[in-house]
């Protein structure tokens, strides 16, 4: 058994500096304020005009909430104290003229029946199109299935069975629990744990091409698996492993506990205590 402190900060910081900023950097998932007004100030392109519209709907809390972000949508799910589900549908439409963009926005429809959320609208081309992102408020205990193609996925404060995936976009988990499976194909994976141990069966989070950031409270108890195949690694506290140190490793924190697996194939890894 060996106790190691892993340090590789210079290459790691250089790699992080080259990463593109995610869509969340534009504050698309801010709670409150006039989102549509802020959205219309974003420059979508010199040859196109953009129209932004926010619609709000409410549904009874389903057993499982399923959200399909479709081609360009982002999904942020947050816990609240309400008994139902509030869906803030944030619609962006663009076209060569503002009138054409407004017409596209009017044709966008968001389906919320049966606990399934998805959007449909007119056909898109290089200069005309739309995207629908969602800020969704749910009870603290809620099962989730969320997928996006080109957009971020974020969950805050929710406990339940979760299947989360993003093809091209970051995945962010904060203060979650339950039986959680999260996948990103091309994008960062960020996990911030809370409390002293995992509430539920465990966490399995992985990105194929992107960095991993894992934040763990001091004194947290878990069976932690983390690492990378191709990339630097920085763990800012000592860990104990058995045998030759691999690129991915499993260690017991605080005497062990639920399995917490957060890994990447191609990208740097940062594990820190707070």
mmCIF file of C-alpha atoms in Angstrom:
data_model
loop_
_atom_site.group_PDB
_atom_site.id
_atom_site.type_symbol
_atom_site.label_atom_id
_atom_site.label_comp_id
_atom_site.label_asym_id
_atom_site.label_seq_id
_atom_site.Cartn_x
_atom_site.Cartn_y
_atom_site.Cartn_z
ATOM 1 C CA UNK A 1 0.000 0.000 0.000
ATOM 2 C CA UNK A 2 1.316 3.440 -0.898
ATOM 3 C CA UNK A 3 0.140 6.939 -0.131
ATOM 4 C CA UNK A 4 0.722 9.283 -3.070
ATOM 5 C CA UNK A 5 0.249 12.947 -3.755
ATOM 6 C CA UNK A 6 -0.243 13.476 -7.489
ATOM 7 C CA UNK A 7 0.877 16.784 -8.938
ATOM 8 C CA UNK A 8 0.998 17.808 -12.588
ATOM 9 C CA UNK A 9 -0.325 21.346 -12.507
ATOM 10 C CA UNK A 10 1.599 23.147 -15.251
ATOM 11 C CA UNK A 11 0.445 20.977 -18.187
ATOM 12 C CA UNK A 12 -3.013 20.787 -16.636
ATOM 13 C CA UNK A 13 -3.502 24.542 -16.448
ATOM 14 C CA UNK A 14 -2.208 24.955 -19.980
ATOM 15 C CA UNK A 15 -4.721 22.407 -21.242
ATOM 16 C CA UNK A 16 -7.606 24.042 -19.406
ATOM 17 C CA UNK A 17 -6.722 27.440 -20.850
ATOM 18 C CA UNK A 18 -7.271 26.082 -24.356
ATOM 19 C CA UNK A 19 -10.780 24.765 -23.670
ATOM 20 C CA UNK A 20 -13.725 26.530 -25.352
ATOM 21 C CA UNK A 21 -16.195 28.302 -23.075
ATOM 22 C CA UNK A 22 -19.437 26.320 -22.690
ATOM 23 C CA UNK A 23 -22.822 27.742 -23.603
ATOM 24 C CA UNK A 24 -23.508 28.289 -19.904
ATOM 25 C CA UNK A 25 -20.932 31.096 -20.010
ATOM 26 C CA UNK A 26 -23.607 33.157 -21.742
ATOM 27 C CA UNK A 27 -25.820 32.849 -18.634
ATOM 28 C CA UNK A 28 -28.526 30.943 -20.494
ATOM 29 C CA UNK A 29 -29.478 29.145 -17.277
ATOM 30 C CA UNK A 30 -29.657 32.157 -14.972
ATOM 31 C CA UNK A 31 -32.672 32.068 -12.671
ATOM 32 C CA UNK A 32 -34.507 35.384 -12.698
ATOM 33 C CA UNK A 33 -34.220 38.624 -14.602
ATOM 34 C CA UNK A 34 -35.199 39.308 -18.173
ATOM 35 C CA UNK A 35 -33.528 36.427 -19.959
ATOM 36 C CA UNK A 36 -35.054 37.299 -23.354
ATOM 37 C CA UNK A 37 -33.623 40.830 -23.270
ATOM 38 C CA UNK A 38 -30.168 39.528 -22.391
ATOM 39 C CA UNK A 39 -30.422 36.851 -25.046
ATOM 40 C CA UNK A 40 -31.201 39.305 -27.836
ATOM 41 C CA UNK A 41 -28.011 41.211 -27.049
ATOM 42 C CA UNK A 42 -25.916 38.155 -27.894
ATOM 43 C CA UNK A 43 -24.427 38.371 -31.368
ATOM 44 C CA UNK A 44 -25.553 35.338 -33.355
ATOM 45 C CA UNK A 45 -23.807 36.383 -36.564
ATOM 46 C CA UNK A 46 -23.376 39.423 -38.759
ATOM 47 C CA UNK A 47 -25.774 38.219 -41.464
ATOM 48 C CA UNK A 48 -28.572 37.090 -39.123
ATOM 49 C CA UNK A 49 -31.042 38.600 -36.681
ATOM 50 C CA UNK A 50 -32.097 36.855 -33.500
ATOM 51 C CA UNK A 51 -35.368 36.787 -31.554
ATOM 52 C CA UNK A 52 -35.546 35.352 -28.023
ATOM 53 C CA UNK A 53 -38.659 34.354 -26.108
ATOM 54 C CA UNK A 54 -39.235 32.741 -22.722
ATOM 55 C CA UNK A 55 -42.341 30.688 -22.036
ATOM 56 C CA UNK A 56 -43.216 29.209 -18.662
ATOM 57 C CA UNK A 57 -45.394 26.159 -18.090
ATOM 58 C CA UNK A 58 -46.145 23.990 -15.072
ATOM 59 C CA UNK A 59 -46.995 20.322 -14.815
ATOM 60 C CA UNK A 60 -47.634 17.846 -12.012
ATOM 61 C CA UNK A 61 -44.489 16.040 -10.922
ATOM 62 C CA UNK A 62 -44.172 12.776 -12.911
ATOM 63 C CA UNK A 63 -42.487 9.636 -11.640
ATOM 64 C CA UNK A 64 -39.702 10.193 -14.192
ATOM 65 C CA UNK A 65 -39.034 13.444 -16.032
ATOM 66 C CA UNK A 66 -37.621 12.930 -19.532
ATOM 67 C CA UNK A 67 -36.030 15.868 -21.375
ATOM 68 C CA UNK A 68 -34.755 15.757 -24.951
ATOM 69 C CA UNK A 69 -32.678 18.830 -25.756
ATOM 70 C CA UNK A 70 -32.711 17.877 -29.439
ATOM 71 C CA UNK A 71 -30.112 19.320 -31.807
ATOM 72 C CA UNK A 72 -29.136 22.604 -30.129
ATOM 73 C CA UNK A 73 -30.831 22.704 -26.731
ATOM 74 C CA UNK A 74 -29.346 23.001 -23.252
ATOM 75 C CA UNK A 75 -30.957 21.563 -20.113
ATOM 76 C CA UNK A 76 -30.539 22.756 -16.517
ATOM 77 C CA UNK A 77 -32.549 20.965 -13.798
ATOM 78 C CA UNK A 78 -32.654 22.438 -10.298
ATOM 79 C CA UNK A 79 -34.367 21.406 -7.090
ATOM 80 C CA UNK A 80 -36.940 23.713 -5.549
ATOM 81 C CA UNK A 81 -39.484 23.524 -2.709
ATOM 82 C CA UNK A 82 -42.514 23.358 -5.009
ATOM 83 C CA UNK A 83 -44.549 20.153 -5.388
ATOM 84 C CA UNK A 84 -44.792 20.296 -9.178
ATOM 85 C CA UNK A 85 -42.464 21.025 -12.076
ATOM 86 C CA UNK A 86 -41.896 24.470 -13.591
ATOM 87 C CA UNK A 87 -40.480 24.512 -17.130
ATOM 88 C CA UNK A 88 -38.884 27.692 -18.419
ATOM 89 C CA UNK A 89 -38.611 27.259 -22.178
ATOM 90 C CA UNK A 90 -35.972 29.579 -23.606
ATOM 91 C CA UNK A 91 -36.419 29.883 -27.351
ATOM 92 C CA UNK A 92 -33.866 31.424 -29.713
ATOM 93 C CA UNK A 93 -34.733 31.850 -33.401
ATOM 94 C CA UNK A 94 -32.510 33.362 -36.077
ATOM 95 C CA UNK A 95 -32.939 34.365 -39.705
ATOM 96 C CA UNK A 96 -31.761 37.045 -42.172
ATOM 97 C CA UNK A 97 -34.398 39.460 -40.804
ATOM 98 C CA UNK A 98 -36.001 39.987 -37.416
ATOM 99 C CA UNK A 99 -39.489 39.420 -38.832
ATOM 100 C CA UNK A 100 -38.427 36.063 -40.251
ATOM 101 C CA UNK A 101 -36.819 35.110 -36.924
ATOM 102 C CA UNK A 102 -40.021 36.053 -35.055
ATOM 103 C CA UNK A 103 -42.052 33.914 -37.442
ATOM 104 C CA UNK A 104 -39.785 30.919 -36.755
ATOM 105 C CA UNK A 105 -40.127 31.447 -32.995
ATOM 106 C CA UNK A 106 -43.937 31.425 -33.283
ATOM 107 C CA UNK A 107 -43.774 28.030 -34.977
ATOM 108 C CA UNK A 108 -41.768 26.402 -32.187
ATOM 109 C CA UNK A 109 -43.844 24.039 -30.029
ATOM 110 C CA UNK A 110 -42.736 22.478 -26.751
ATOM 111 C CA UNK A 111 -44.343 19.196 -25.716
ATOM 112 C CA UNK A 112 -44.711 18.579 -21.967
ATOM 113 C CA UNK A 113 -47.287 15.768 -21.813
ATOM 114 C CA UNK A 114 -46.660 12.566 -19.905
ATOM 115 C CA UNK A 115 -43.576 13.904 -18.168
ATOM 116 C CA UNK A 116 -41.735 14.119 -21.508
ATOM 117 C CA UNK A 117 -40.314 17.447 -22.666
ATOM 118 C CA UNK A 118 -39.161 18.095 -26.225
ATOM 119 C CA UNK A 119 -39.456 20.808 -28.879
ATOM 120 C CA UNK A 120 -40.362 20.839 -32.562
ATOM 121 C CA UNK A 121 -40.377 23.581 -35.169
ATOM 122 C CA UNK A 122 -39.813 24.474 -38.825
ATOM 123 C CA UNK A 123 -37.002 23.057 -40.919
ATOM 124 C CA UNK A 124 -33.621 24.723 -40.500
ATOM 125 C CA UNK A 125 -30.855 25.667 -42.900
ATOM 126 C CA UNK A 126 -27.532 27.505 -42.650
ATOM 127 C CA UNK A 127 -29.103 30.939 -42.090
ATOM 128 C CA UNK A 128 -32.413 30.043 -40.418
ATOM 129 C CA UNK A 129 -33.012 28.004 -37.337
ATOM 130 C CA UNK A 130 -33.967 27.795 -33.691
ATOM 131 C CA UNK A 131 -32.884 26.300 -30.393
ATOM 132 C CA UNK A 132 -34.838 25.613 -27.221
ATOM 133 C CA UNK A 133 -33.063 25.445 -23.862
ATOM 134 C CA UNK A 134 -34.722 24.578 -20.574
ATOM 135 C CA UNK A 135 -34.401 25.744 -16.998
ATOM 136 C CA UNK A 136 -36.518 23.222 -15.084
ATOM 137 C CA UNK A 137 -37.422 23.399 -11.387
ATOM 138 C CA UNK A 138 -38.333 20.053 -9.817
ATOM 139 C CA UNK A 139 -38.933 18.543 -6.347
ATOM 140 C CA UNK A 140 -35.764 17.477 -4.575
ATOM 141 C CA UNK A 141 -36.583 13.797 -5.189
ATOM 142 C CA UNK A 142 -37.104 13.189 -8.887
ATOM 143 C CA UNK A 143 -36.008 10.548 -11.400
ATOM 144 C CA UNK A 144 -34.504 12.092 -14.540
ATOM 145 C CA UNK A 145 -33.625 11.127 -18.108
ATOM 146 C CA UNK A 146 -31.920 14.013 -19.898
ATOM 147 C CA UNK A 147 -30.075 14.107 -23.209
ATOM 148 C CA UNK A 148 -28.678 16.835 -25.437
ATOM 149 C CA UNK A 149 -26.752 16.801 -28.707
ATOM 150 C CA UNK A 150 -25.095 20.237 -28.856
ATOM 151 C CA UNK A 151 -25.649 21.748 -25.439
ATOM 152 C CA UNK A 152 -24.841 21.451 -21.750
ATOM 153 C CA UNK A 153 -26.612 19.326 -19.153
ATOM 154 C CA UNK A 154 -26.688 20.482 -15.531
ATOM 155 C CA UNK A 155 -28.386 19.119 -12.408
ATOM 156 C CA UNK A 156 -28.347 20.828 -9.010
ATOM 157 C CA UNK A 157 -29.788 19.623 -5.694
ATOM 158 C CA UNK A 158 -31.774 16.615 -7.007
ATOM 159 C CA UNK A 159 -31.751 13.020 -5.712
ATOM 160 C CA UNK A 160 -33.085 10.128 -7.787
ATOM 161 C CA UNK A 161 -32.402 7.660 -10.575
ATOM 162 C CA UNK A 162 -30.736 9.629 -13.365
ATOM 163 C CA UNK A 163 -29.578 8.903 -16.892
ATOM 164 C CA UNK A 164 -27.823 12.015 -18.237
ATOM 165 C CA UNK A 165 -25.992 12.382 -21.531
ATOM 166 C CA UNK A 166 -24.517 15.068 -23.779
ATOM 167 C CA UNK A 167 -22.876 14.394 -27.134
ATOM 168 C CA UNK A 168 -21.186 17.775 -27.625
ATOM 169 C CA UNK A 169 -21.458 19.739 -24.423
ATOM 170 C CA UNK A 170 -20.454 19.844 -20.779
ATOM 171 C CA UNK A 171 -22.162 17.924 -17.971
ATOM 172 C CA UNK A 172 -22.296 19.530 -14.526
ATOM 173 C CA UNK A 173 -23.547 17.868 -11.325
ATOM 174 C CA UNK A 174 -23.775 19.659 -7.988
ATOM 175 C CA UNK A 175 -25.281 18.437 -4.713
ATOM 176 C CA UNK A 176 -26.965 15.424 -6.334
ATOM 177 C CA UNK A 177 -27.698 11.929 -5.021
ATOM 178 C CA UNK A 178 -29.346 8.620 -5.859
ATOM 179 C CA UNK A 179 -28.349 6.216 -8.619
ATOM 180 C CA UNK A 180 -26.733 8.590 -11.129
ATOM 181 C CA UNK A 181 -25.216 7.739 -14.517
ATOM 182 C CA UNK A 182 -23.782 10.630 -16.559
ATOM 183 C CA UNK A 183 -21.992 10.564 -19.911
ATOM 184 C CA UNK A 184 -20.388 13.237 -22.088
ATOM 185 C CA UNK A 185 -18.843 12.322 -25.412
ATOM 186 C CA UNK A 186 -17.109 15.601 -26.248
ATOM 187 C CA UNK A 187 -17.150 17.980 -23.301
ATOM 188 C CA UNK A 188 -16.084 18.596 -19.719
ATOM 189 C CA UNK A 189 -17.458 16.681 -16.744
ATOM 190 C CA UNK A 190 -17.781 18.689 -13.525
ATOM 191 C CA UNK A 191 -18.933 17.100 -10.238
ATOM 192 C CA UNK A 192 -19.271 18.857 -6.887
ATOM 193 C CA UNK A 193 -20.184 16.584 -3.976
ATOM 194 C CA UNK A 194 -21.841 17.759 -0.774
ATOM 195 C CA UNK A 195 -22.335 16.508 2.789
ATOM 196 C CA UNK A 196 -20.249 13.731 4.294
ATOM 197 C CA UNK A 197 -21.297 10.785 2.106
ATOM 198 C CA UNK A 198 -23.292 9.948 -1.008
ATOM 199 C CA UNK A 199 -27.059 9.651 -0.537
ATOM 200 C CA UNK A 200 -28.049 6.652 -2.662
ATOM 201 C CA UNK A 201 -26.565 3.833 -4.726
ATOM 202 C CA UNK A 202 -23.690 5.807 -6.227
ATOM 203 C CA UNK A 203 -22.368 7.902 -9.096
ATOM 204 C CA UNK A 204 -20.933 6.766 -12.431
ATOM 205 C CA UNK A 205 -19.786 9.775 -14.494
ATOM 206 C CA UNK A 206 -17.547 9.642 -17.552
ATOM 207 C CA UNK A 207 -16.461 11.794 -20.481
ATOM 208 C CA UNK A 208 -14.653 10.435 -23.518
ATOM 209 C CA UNK A 209 -13.014 13.653 -24.718
ATOM 210 C CA UNK A 210 -12.861 16.356 -22.099
ATOM 211 C CA UNK A 211 -11.487 17.371 -18.718
ATOM 212 C CA UNK A 212 -12.832 16.178 -15.375
ATOM 213 C CA UNK A 213 -13.171 18.353 -12.289
ATOM 214 C CA UNK A 214 -14.233 16.685 -9.031
ATOM 215 C CA UNK A 215 -14.748 18.669 -5.813
ATOM 216 C CA UNK A 216 -15.009 16.683 -2.556
ATOM 217 C CA UNK A 217 -15.795 18.032 0.946
ATOM 218 C CA UNK A 218 -13.210 17.442 3.663
ATOM 219 C CA UNK A 219 -14.072 14.251 5.564
ATOM 220 C CA UNK A 220 -16.201 12.785 2.771
ATOM 221 C CA UNK A 221 -16.593 8.975 2.879
ATOM 222 C CA UNK A 222 -16.698 7.091 -0.430
ATOM 223 C CA UNK A 223 -15.065 4.478 -2.615
ATOM 224 C CA UNK A 224 -13.553 6.807 -5.211
ATOM 225 C CA UNK A 225 -12.512 5.805 -8.721
ATOM 226 C CA UNK A 226 -10.996 8.497 -10.919
ATOM 227 C CA UNK A 227 -8.282 9.065 -13.492
ATOM 228 C CA UNK A 228 -7.529 9.513 -17.190
ATOM 229 C CA UNK A 229 -6.036 7.455 -19.997
ATOM 230 C CA UNK A 230 -4.486 10.358 -21.892
ATOM 231 C CA UNK A 231 -3.917 13.505 -19.886
ATOM 232 C CA UNK A 232 -2.370 15.012 -16.757
ATOM 233 C CA UNK A 233 -3.816 14.381 -13.306
ATOM 234 C CA UNK A 234 -3.847 16.546 -10.180
ATOM 235 C CA UNK A 235 -5.150 15.249 -6.839
ATOM 236 C CA UNK A 236 -4.543 17.918 -4.220
ATOM 237 C CA UNK A 237 -4.623 15.543 -1.213
ATOM 238 C CA UNK A 238 -2.839 12.234 -0.454
ATOM 239 C CA UNK A 239 -4.473 9.020 -1.718
ATOM 240 C CA UNK A 240 -3.646 5.408 -0.888
ATOM 241 C CA UNK A 241 -3.413 2.798 -3.661
ATOM 242 C CA UNK A 242 -2.165 -0.788 -3.781
ATOM 243 C CA UNK A 243 0.569 -1.896 -6.161
ATOM 244 C CA UNK A 244 1.802 0.022 -9.208
ATOM 245 C CA UNK A 245 0.014 3.335 -9.688
ATOM 246 C CA UNK A 246 -2.269 3.189 -12.777
ATOM 247 C CA UNK A 247 -3.730 5.971 -14.899
ATOM 248 C CA UNK A 248 -7.082 5.269 -13.226
ATOM 249 C CA UNK A 249 -7.258 4.202 -9.616
ATOM 250 C CA UNK A 250 -9.681 3.333 -6.816
ATOM 251 C CA UNK A 251 -9.152 4.472 -3.249
ATOM 252 C CA UNK A 252 -11.123 4.557 0.008
ATOM 253 C CA UNK A 253 -11.948 7.988 1.385
ATOM 254 C CA UNK A 254 -13.007 8.343 5.002
ATOM 255 C CA UNK A 255 -13.173 4.581 5.500
ATOM 256 C CA UNK A 256 -15.094 3.965 2.273
ATOM 257 C CA UNK A 257 -18.695 4.268 1.208
ATOM 258 C CA UNK A 258 -20.846 4.378 -1.906
ATOM 259 C CA UNK A 259 -18.985 4.099 -5.233
ATOM 260 C CA UNK A 260 -18.102 7.445 -6.823
ATOM 261 C CA UNK A 261 -16.618 7.009 -10.300
ATOM 262 C CA UNK A 262 -15.614 10.133 -12.256
ATOM 263 C CA UNK A 263 -13.204 9.501 -15.154
ATOM 264 C CA UNK A 264 -12.136 10.648 -18.610
ATOM 265 C CA UNK A 265 -10.384 8.953 -21.519
ATOM 266 C CA UNK A 266 -8.801 11.966 -23.216
ATOM 267 C CA UNK A 267 -8.372 14.933 -20.935
ATOM 268 C CA UNK A 268 -6.936 16.248 -17.686
ATOM 269 C CA UNK A 269 -8.302 15.403 -14.232
ATOM 270 C CA UNK A 270 -8.486 17.682 -11.195
ATOM 271 C CA UNK A 271 -9.619 16.297 -7.821
ATOM 272 C CA UNK A 272 -9.716 18.781 -4.981
ATOM 273 C CA UNK A 273 -10.994 19.102 -1.436
ATOM 274 C CA UNK A 274 -12.936 22.087 -0.222
#
